[in-house]
Coordinates of C-alpha atoms in Angstrom, one line a residue:
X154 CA 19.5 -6.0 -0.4
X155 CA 17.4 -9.1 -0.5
X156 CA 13.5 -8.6 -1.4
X157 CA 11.1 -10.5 -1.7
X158 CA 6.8 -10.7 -2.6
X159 CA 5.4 -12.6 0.0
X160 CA 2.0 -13.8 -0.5
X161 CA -0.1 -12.5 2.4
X162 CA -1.4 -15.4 2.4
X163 CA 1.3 -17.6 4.2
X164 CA 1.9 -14.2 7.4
X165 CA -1.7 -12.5 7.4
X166 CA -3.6 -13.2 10.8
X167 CA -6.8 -11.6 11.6
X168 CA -8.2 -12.3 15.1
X169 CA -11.8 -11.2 15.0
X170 CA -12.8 -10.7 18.8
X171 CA -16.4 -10.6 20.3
X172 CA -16.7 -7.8 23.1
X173 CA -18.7 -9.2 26.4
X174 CA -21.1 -6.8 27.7
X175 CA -23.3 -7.3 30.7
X176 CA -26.5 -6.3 30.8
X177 CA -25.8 -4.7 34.4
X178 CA -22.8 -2.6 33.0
X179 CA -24.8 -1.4 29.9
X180 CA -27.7 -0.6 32.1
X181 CA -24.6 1.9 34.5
X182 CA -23.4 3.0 31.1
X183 CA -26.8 4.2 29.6
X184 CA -27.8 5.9 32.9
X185 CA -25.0 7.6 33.2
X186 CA -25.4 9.1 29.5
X187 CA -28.2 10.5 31.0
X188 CA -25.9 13.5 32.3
X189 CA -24.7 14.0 28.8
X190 CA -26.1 16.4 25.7
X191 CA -26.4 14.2 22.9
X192 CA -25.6 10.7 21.8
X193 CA -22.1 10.5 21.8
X194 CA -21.3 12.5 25.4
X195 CA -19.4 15.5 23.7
X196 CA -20.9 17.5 26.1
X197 CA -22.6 17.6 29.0
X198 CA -26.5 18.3 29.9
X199 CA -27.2 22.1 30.8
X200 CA -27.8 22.3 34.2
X201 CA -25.8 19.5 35.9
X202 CA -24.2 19.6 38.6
X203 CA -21.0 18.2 40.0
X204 CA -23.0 16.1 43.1
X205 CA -24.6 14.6 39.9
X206 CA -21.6 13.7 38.3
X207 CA -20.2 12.1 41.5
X208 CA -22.7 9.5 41.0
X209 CA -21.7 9.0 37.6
X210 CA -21.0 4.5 38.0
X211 CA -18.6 4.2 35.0
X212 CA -15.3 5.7 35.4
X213 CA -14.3 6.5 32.0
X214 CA -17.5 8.6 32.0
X215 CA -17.1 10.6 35.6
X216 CA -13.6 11.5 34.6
X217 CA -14.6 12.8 31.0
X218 CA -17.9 14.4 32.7
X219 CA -16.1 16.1 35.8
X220 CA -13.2 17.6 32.8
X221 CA -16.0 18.6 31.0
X222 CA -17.7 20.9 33.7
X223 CA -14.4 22.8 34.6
X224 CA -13.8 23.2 30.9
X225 CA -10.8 20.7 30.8
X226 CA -11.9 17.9 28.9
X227 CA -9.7 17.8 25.4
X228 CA -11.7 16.1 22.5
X229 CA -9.1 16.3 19.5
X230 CA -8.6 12.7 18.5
X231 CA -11.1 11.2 21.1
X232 CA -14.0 12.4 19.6
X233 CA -13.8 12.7 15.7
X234 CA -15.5 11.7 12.4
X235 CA -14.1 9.2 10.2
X236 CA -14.8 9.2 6.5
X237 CA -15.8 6.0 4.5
X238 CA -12.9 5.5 2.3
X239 CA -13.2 3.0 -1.3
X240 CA -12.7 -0.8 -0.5
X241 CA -8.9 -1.8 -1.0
X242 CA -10.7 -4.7 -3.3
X243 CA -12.9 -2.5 -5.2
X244 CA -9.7 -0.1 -6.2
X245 CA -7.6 -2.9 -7.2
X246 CA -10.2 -3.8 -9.6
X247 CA -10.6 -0.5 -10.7
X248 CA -7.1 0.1 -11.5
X249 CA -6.4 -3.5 -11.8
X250 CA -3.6 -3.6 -9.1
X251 CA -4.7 -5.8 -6.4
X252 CA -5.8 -4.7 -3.2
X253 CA -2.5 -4.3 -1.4
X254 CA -3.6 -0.5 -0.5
X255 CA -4.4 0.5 3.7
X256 CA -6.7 -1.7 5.1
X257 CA -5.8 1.0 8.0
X258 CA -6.9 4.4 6.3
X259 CA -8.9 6.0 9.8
X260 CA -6.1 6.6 12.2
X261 CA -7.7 7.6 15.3
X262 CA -4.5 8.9 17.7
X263 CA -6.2 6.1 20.3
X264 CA -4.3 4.2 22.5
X265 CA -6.0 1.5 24.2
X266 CA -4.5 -0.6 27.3
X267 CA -5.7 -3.5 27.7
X268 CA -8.9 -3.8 29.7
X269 CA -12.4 -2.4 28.8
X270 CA -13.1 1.0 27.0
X271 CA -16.4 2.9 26.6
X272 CA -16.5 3.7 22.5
X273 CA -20.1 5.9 21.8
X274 CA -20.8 5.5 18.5
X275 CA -23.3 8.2 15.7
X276 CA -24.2 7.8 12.3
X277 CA -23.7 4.4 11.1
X278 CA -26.1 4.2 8.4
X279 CA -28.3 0.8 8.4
X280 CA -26.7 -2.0 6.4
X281 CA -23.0 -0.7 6.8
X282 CA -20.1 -2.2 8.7
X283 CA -18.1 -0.5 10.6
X284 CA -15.3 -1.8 13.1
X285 CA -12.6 -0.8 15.7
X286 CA -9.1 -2.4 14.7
X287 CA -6.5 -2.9 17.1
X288 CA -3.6 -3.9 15.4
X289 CA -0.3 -5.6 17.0
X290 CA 2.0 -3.0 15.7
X291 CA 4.8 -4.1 19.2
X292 CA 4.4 -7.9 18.1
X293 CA 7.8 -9.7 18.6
X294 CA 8.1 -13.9 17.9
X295 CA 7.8 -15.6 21.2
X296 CA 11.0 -15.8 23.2
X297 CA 13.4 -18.5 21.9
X298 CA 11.8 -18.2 18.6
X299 CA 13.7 -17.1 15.7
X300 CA 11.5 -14.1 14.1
X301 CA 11.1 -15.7 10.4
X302 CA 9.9 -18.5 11.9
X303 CA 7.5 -16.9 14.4
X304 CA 4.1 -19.5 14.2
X305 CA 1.9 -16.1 13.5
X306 CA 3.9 -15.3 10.8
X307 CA 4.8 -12.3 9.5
X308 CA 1.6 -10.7 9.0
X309 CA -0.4 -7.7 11.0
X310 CA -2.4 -9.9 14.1
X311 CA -5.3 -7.7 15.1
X312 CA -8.0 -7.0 17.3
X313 CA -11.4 -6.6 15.5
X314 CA -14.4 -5.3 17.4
X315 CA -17.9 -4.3 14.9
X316 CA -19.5 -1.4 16.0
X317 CA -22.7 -0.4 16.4
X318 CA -25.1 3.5 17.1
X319 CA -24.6 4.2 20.7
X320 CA -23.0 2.2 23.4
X321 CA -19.7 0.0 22.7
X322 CA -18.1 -1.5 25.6
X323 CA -14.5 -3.0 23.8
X324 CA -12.3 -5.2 25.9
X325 CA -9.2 -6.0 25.2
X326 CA -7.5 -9.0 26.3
X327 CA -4.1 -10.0 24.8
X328 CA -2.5 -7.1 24.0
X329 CA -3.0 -3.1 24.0
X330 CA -2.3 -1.2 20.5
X331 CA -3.6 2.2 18.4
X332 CA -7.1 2.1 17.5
X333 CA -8.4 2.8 14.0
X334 CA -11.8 2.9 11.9
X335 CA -12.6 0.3 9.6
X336 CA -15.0 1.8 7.4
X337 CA -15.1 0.9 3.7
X338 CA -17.3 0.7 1.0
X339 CA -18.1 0.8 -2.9
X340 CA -19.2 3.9 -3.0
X341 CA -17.8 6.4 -0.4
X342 CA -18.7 9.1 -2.1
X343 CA -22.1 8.4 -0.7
X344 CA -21.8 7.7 2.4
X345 CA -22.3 9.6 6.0
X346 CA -19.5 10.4 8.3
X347 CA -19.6 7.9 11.3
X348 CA -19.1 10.2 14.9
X349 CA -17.0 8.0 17.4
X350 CA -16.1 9.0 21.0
X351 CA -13.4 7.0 22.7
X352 CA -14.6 8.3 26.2
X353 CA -11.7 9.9 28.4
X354 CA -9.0 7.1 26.1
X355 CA -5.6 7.8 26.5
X356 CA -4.3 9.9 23.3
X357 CA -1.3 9.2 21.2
X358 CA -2.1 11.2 18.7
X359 CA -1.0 11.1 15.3
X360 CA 1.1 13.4 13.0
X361 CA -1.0 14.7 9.6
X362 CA 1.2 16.6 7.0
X363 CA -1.9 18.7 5.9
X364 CA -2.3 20.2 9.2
X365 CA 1.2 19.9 11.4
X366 CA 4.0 21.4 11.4
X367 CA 7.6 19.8 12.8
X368 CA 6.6 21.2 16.0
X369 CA 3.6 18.9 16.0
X370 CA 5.5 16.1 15.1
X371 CA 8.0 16.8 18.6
X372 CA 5.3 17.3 20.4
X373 CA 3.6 14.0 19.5
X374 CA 7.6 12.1 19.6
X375 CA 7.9 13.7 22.8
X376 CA 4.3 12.8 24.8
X377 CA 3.7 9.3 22.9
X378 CA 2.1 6.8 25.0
X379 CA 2.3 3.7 23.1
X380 CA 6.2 2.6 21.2
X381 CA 4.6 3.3 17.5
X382 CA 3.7 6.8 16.1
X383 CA 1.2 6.6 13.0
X384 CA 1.4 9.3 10.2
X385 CA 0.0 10.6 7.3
X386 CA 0.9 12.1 4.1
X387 CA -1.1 12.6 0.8
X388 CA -0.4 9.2 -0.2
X389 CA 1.7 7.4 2.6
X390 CA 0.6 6.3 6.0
X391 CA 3.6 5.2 8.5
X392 CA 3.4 3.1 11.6
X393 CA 7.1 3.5 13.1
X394 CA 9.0 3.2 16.3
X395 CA 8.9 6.1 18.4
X396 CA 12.4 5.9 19.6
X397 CA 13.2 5.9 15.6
X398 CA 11.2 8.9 14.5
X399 CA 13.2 10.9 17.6
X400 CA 16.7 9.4 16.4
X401 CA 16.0 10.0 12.9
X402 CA 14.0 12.3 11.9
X403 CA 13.3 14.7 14.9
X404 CA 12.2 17.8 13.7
X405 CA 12.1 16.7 9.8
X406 CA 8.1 15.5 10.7
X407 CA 7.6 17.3 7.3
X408 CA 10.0 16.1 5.1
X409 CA 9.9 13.0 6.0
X410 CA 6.4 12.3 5.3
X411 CA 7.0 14.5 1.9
X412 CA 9.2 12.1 0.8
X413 CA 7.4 9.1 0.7
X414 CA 4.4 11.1 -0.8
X415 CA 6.9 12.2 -3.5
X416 CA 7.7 8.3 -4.3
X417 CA 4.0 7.0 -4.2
X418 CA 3.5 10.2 -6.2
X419 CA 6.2 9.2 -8.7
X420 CA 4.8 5.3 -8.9
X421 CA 1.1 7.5 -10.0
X422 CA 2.5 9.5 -12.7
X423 CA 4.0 6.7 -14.7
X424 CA 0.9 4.3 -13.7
X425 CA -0.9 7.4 -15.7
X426 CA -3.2 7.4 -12.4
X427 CA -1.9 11.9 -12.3
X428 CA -2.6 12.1 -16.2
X429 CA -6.5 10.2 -16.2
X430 CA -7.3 11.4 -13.3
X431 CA -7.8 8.0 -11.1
X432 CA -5.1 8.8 -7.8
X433 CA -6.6 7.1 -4.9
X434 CA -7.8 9.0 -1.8
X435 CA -6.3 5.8 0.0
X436 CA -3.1 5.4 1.3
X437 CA -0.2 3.0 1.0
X438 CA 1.0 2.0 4.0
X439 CA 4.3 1.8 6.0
X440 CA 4.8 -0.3 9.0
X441 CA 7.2 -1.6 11.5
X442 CA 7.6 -5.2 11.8
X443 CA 10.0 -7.4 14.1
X444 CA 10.2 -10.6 12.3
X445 CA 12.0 -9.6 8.4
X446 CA 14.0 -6.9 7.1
X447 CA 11.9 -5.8 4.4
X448 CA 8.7 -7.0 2.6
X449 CA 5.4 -6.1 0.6
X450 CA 2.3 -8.3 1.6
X451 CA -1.4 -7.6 1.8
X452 CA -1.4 -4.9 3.8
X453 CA 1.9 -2.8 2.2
X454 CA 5.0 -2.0 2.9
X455 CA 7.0 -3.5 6.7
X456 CA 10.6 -3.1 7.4
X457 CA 12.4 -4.9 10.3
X458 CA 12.4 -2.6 13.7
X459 CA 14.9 -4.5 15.4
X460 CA 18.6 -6.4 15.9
X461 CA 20.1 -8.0 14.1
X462 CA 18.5 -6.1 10.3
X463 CA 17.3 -3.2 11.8
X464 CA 15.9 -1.1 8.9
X465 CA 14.8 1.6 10.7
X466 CA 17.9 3.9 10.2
X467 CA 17.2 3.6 6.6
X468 CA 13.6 4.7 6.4
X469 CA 13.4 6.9 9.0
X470 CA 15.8 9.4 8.1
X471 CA 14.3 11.6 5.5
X472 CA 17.9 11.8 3.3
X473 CA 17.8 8.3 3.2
X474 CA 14.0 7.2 2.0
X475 CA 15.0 8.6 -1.6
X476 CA 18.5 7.8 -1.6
X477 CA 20.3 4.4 -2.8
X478 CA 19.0 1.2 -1.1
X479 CA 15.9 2.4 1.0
X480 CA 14.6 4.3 -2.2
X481 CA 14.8 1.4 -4.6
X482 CA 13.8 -0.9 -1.4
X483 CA 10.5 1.5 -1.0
X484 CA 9.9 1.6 -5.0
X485 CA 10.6 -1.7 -5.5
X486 CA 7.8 -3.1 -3.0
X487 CA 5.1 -0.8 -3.4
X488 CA 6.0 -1.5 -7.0
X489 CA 4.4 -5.0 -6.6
X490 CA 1.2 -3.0 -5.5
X491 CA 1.1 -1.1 -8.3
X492 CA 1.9 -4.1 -11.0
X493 CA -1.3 -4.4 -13.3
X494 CA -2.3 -8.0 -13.7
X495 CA -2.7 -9.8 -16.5
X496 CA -1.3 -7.0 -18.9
X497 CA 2.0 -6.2 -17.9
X498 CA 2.5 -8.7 -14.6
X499 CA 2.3 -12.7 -16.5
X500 CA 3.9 -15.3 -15.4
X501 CA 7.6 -14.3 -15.7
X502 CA 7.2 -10.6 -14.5
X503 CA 6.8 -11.1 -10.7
X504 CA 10.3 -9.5 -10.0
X505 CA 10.2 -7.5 -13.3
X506 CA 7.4 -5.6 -13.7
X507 CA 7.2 -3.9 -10.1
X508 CA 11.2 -2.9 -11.3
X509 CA 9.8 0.2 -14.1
X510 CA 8.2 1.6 -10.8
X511 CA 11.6 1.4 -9.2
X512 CA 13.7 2.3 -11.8
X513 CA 11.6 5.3 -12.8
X514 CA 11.1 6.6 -9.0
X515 CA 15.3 6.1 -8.3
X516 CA 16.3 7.7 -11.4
X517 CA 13.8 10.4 -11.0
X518 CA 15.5 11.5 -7.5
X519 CA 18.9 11.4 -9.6
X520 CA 20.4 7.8 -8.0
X521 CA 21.9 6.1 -10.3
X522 CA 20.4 3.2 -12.2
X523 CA 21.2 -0.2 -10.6
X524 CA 21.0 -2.1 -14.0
X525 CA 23.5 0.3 -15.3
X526 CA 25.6 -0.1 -12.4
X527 CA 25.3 -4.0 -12.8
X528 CA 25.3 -3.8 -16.0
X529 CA 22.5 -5.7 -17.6
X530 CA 22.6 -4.1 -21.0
X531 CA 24.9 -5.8 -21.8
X532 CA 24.3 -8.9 -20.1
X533 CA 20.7 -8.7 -21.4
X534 CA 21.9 -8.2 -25.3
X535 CA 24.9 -11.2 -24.9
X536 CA 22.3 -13.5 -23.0
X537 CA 19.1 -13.0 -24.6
X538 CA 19.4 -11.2 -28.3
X539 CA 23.1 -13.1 -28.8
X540 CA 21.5 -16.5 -27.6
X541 CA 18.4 -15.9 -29.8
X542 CA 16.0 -16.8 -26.8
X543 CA 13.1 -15.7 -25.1
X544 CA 13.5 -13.3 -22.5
X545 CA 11.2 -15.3 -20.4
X546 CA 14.2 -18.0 -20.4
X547 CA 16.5 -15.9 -18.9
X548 CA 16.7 -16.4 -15.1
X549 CA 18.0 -13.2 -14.4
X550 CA 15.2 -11.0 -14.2
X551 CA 17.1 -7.6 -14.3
X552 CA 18.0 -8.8 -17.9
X553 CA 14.4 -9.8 -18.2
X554 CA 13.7 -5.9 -17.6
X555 CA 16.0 -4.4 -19.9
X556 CA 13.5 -4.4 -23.3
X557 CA 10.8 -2.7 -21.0
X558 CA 13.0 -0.1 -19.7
X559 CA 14.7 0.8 -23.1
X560 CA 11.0 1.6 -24.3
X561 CA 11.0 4.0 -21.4
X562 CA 14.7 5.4 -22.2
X563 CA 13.4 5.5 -25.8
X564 CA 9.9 7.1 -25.9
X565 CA 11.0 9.7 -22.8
X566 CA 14.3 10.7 -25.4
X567 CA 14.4 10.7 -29.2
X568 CA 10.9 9.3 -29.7
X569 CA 9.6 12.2 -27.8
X570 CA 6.9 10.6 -26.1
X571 CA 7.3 11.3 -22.3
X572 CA 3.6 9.6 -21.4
X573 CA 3.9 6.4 -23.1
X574 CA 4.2 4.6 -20.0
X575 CA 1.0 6.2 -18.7
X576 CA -1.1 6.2 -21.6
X577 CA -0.1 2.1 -21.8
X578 CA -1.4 1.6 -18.3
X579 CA -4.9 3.9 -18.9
X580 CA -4.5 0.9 -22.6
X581 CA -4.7 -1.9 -20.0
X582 CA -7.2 -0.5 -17.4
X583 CA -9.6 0.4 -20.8
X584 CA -8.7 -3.7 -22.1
X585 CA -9.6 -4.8 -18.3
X586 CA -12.9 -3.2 -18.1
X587 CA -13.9 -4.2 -21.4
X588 CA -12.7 -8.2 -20.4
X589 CA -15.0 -7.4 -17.0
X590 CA -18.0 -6.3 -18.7
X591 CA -18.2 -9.1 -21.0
X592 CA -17.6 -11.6 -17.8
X593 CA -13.6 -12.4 -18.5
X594 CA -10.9 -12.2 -15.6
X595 CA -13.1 -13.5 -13.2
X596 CA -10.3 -15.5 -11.4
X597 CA -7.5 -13.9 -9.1
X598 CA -9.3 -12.1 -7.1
X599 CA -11.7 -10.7 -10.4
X600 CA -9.4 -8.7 -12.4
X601 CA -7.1 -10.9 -14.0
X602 CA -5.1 -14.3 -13.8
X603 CA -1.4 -14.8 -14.6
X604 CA -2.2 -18.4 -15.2
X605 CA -3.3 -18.7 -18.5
X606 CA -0.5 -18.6 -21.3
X607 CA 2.2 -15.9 -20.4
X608 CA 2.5 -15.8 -24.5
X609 CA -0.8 -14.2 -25.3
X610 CA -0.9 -11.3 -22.5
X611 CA 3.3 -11.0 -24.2
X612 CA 1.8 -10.6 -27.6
X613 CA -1.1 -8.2 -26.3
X614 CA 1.4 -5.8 -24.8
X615 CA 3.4 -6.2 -27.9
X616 CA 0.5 -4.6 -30.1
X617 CA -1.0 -2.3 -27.4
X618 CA 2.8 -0.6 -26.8
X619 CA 2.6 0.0 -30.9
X620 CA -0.8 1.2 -31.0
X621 CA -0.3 3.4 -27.9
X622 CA 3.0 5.0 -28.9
X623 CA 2.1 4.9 -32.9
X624 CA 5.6 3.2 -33.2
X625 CA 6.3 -0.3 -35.0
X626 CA 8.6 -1.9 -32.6
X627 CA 7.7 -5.2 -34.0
X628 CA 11.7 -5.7 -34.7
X629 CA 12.4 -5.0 -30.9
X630 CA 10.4 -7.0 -29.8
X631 CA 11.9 -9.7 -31.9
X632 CA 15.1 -9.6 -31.1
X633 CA 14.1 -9.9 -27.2
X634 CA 12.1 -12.9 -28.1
X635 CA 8.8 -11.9 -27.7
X636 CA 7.8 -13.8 -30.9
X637 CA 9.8 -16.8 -30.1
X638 CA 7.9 -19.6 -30.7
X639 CA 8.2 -23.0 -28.5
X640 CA 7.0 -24.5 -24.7
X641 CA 9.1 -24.5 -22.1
X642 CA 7.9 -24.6 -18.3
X643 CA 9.3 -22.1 -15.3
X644 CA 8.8 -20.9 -11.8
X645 CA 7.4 -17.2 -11.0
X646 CA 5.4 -17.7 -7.3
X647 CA 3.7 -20.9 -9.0
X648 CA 4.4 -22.8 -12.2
X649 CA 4.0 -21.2 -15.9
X650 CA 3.6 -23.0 -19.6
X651 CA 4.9 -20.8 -22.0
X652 CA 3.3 -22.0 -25.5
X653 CA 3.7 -19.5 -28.6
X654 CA 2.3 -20.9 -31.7
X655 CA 3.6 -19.3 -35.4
X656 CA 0.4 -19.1 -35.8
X657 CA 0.2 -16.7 -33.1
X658 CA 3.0 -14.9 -33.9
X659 CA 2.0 -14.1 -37.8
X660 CA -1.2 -12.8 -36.7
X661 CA 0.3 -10.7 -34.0
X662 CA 3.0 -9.7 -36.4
X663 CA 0.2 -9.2 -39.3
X664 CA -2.1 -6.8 -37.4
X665 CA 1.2 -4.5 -36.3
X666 CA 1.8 -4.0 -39.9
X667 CA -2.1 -3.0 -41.0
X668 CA -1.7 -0.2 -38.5
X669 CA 1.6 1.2 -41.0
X670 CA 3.0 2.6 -38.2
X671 CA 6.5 4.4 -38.5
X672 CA 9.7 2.4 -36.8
X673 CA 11.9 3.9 -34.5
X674 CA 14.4 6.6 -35.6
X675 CA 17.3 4.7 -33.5
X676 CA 18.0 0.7 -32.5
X677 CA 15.9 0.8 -29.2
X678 CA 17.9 -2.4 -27.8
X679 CA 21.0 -0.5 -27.5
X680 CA 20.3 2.7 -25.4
X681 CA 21.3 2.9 -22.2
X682 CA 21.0 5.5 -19.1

């Protein structure tokens, strides 16, 4: 299965859309609010009467208001509050992973055709920004196109509409979609609930795995209005096909959505987010795309919904999300989310780094371990400890993963030290606040740059993996060559100078000995699982 990291930069496309409103159709609108009990028309006025309501101008509002007085009117997932949730930015700073978490956290259950919609709107505090997104989620290339060459990319093209308290007349133009809330901040914790009515809107509803129950997943398969059902689990938001959440997992709602929490929940506990007490409330997200088979940009994780390279059968079924391909596919991607940059994701790690997530998650659901199976032990001993070179220099970058999954193998076996993974991430989040506070990493997005000199993070996570696990691995390391010493050039999404001094190296090598640390009770480079 072919993977790749896309930079969101070459598919994302964000259409940010004005709404028209006349001042004649506010002017209907507000008058007819009139007949209504508070700010947002959840209810009506005491006292009023049906020939009242017949004079009602809007339609969206004489429909909800008429429901209303016999009692009909259903307000789950039209009329809700929605939560301010931490920016994706600000948590990828945080933990130092980018900010490739939901930009789509406040599923609403909306559908909206395309035409004009009444959206009442409570609570948005002065100075915050809140706004309706109508994503594309049904976006196919234009006809005669081939998909990976479609000229909006491969990116989520949306609708953006900012909201304001009280009236919101949204108009959509070129395509319908699901509604949801963008509201983020820096400090949710803080922040008021926004109320939003979407008056008398058609509902598709939306399956949550804290409240439902297979039953309410059928129910919401079997009365979908729009072709893409969202979800949401402790940890994992979907946006699928309809017609593949009925052939694949009807009735498994549940496990399905279980599932995926389990493998973000995996990718936490070795990222020591479970241990320190730093899981996100936001979610990564699933989607369905129509224009490649599987990739991780920006905005998560999208497999292909369509022939040929249909991935849906592989996803949607529950057995298969943690089984074989689709598991390590899952794992591997939101693996790149999860890669913590400078300290364990320089040039050279791109495709290797992102791999501990996936081996750990795989071999944690009992699959087998795809570089036993392709055997990269060996080819990592015979290319890179025989040939006396630096990992870095071999192009194979399963090989390239080998050292950093023997620590694992080691330190979770006979050096009885099942956190070390965790405890060396919290090592590098502790190293990247320091480097913030005293104004370093400023470049990449403010949390670190793989630019500078793969050589000196190498040698940092060198030292930090023998002060963390109070081993000296020092001769490891060597004979991977993380103390080779040289220049050469290479490719890992943009060009890399490797330059190790000796200089470099003795001091490394000289600060590792002051800490008289213990060496490993077995040759590390030879275990296998």
């Amino acid at each position: 299965m072919k993977k790749r990291f896309i930079l969101s930069l070459l598919f994302s496309a964000l259409v940010t859309c004005v709404f028209a409103q006349s001042q004649e159709e506010l002017a209907d609108v507000r008058k007819d609010l009139s007949l209504f009990g508070d700010p947002v028309a959840s209810r009506l006025r005491k006292g009023v009467k049906k020939s009242e309501i017949e004079k009602i101008k809007t339609p969206a509002l004489k429909e909800a208001a008429l429901a209303m007085l016999d009692k009909q009117y259903n307000t789950e997932y039209r009329l809700a509050d929605y939560k301010a949730y931490l920016a994706p930015t600000t948590l990828g700073k945080e933990l130092m992973i980018g900010d490739g978490y939901s930009k789509y956290e406040n599923i609403t259950g909306i559908y909206l055709p395309v035409g004009k919609h009444i959206v009442l709107v409570d609570n948005i505090a002065e100075g915050k920004q809140v706004n309706l997104l109508v994503p594309n989620w049904n976006r196919h290339a234009p006809e005669g196109i081939e998909p990976t060459k479609d000229p909006a990319g491969w990116g989520i093209v949306r609708k953006s509409f900012p909201l304001h308290n009280g009236i919101n007349v949204i108009e959509l133009k070129d395509f319908d979609g699901l509604a949801y809330i963008d509201y983020y901040t820096d400090t949710p914790e803080k922040e008021k609930a926004v109320k939003v009515h979407f008056v008398n809107a058609k509902v598709n509803g939306y399956f949550d795995i804290t409240r439902h129950k297979d039953a309410d997943w059928n129910a919401l398969i079997d009365h979908a209005v729009y072709p893409v059902l969202d979800a949401i689990g402790r940890h994992i938001q979907i946006a699928y096909p309809v017609a593949d959440c009925k052939k694949y997992a009807y009735g498994r709602g549940v496990e399905l959505i279980s599932n995926y929490d389990s493998l973000v929940y995996r990718q936490h506990r070795i990222l020591g987010l479970i241990k320190y007490n730093k899981v996100p409330k936001n979610h990564i997200l699933a989607r369905v795309n129509f224009n490649y088979y599987m990739f991780r940009d920006g905005d998560g994780v999208a497999y292909m919904g369509t022939q040929p390279g249909n991935a849906m059968p592989l996803v949607v079924d529950p057995a298969r999300v943690i089984k074989g391909d689709p598991c390590w596919g899952f794992s591997h991607e939101v693996g790149h989310v999860h890669q913590v940059r400078p300290y364990f994701n320089w040039g050279g790690l791109g495709e290797v780094s992102n791999n501990i997530f996936s081996l750990y998650v795989t071999t944690s659901f009992g699959n087998k371990s795809r570089i036993s199976e392709q055997k990269n032990y060996q080819k990592a001993r015979d290319s890179i400890i025989a040939r006396k070179i630096c990992y870095l220099q071999d192009k194979d970058v399963f090989n390239r993963l080998i050292p950093f999954w023997q620590l694992q193998l080691y330190f979770a076996g006979k050096g009885n030290y099942m956190d070390f993974y965790p405890d060396l991430f919290e090592a590098f989040r502790k190293q990247g606040a320091a480097a913030r506070a005293a104004g370093q990493g400023t470049k990449a997005g403010g949390w670190g740059d793989r630019g500078r000199n793969p050589a000196a993070h190498q040698l940092n996570f060198v030292k930090t993996a023998c002060e963390v696990s109070k081993t000296d691995l020092s001769d490891f390391f060597d004979k991977y060559g993380f103390f080779h010493v040289g220049s050469f050039n290479y490719e890992d999404y943009g060009r890399y100078s490797y330059n190790m001094t000796q200089e470099m190296v003795d001091a490394c090598k000289a600060e590792i000995k002051a800490m008289k640390l213990p060496k490993p009770v077995v040759d590390i480079s030879m275990l296998e699982d």
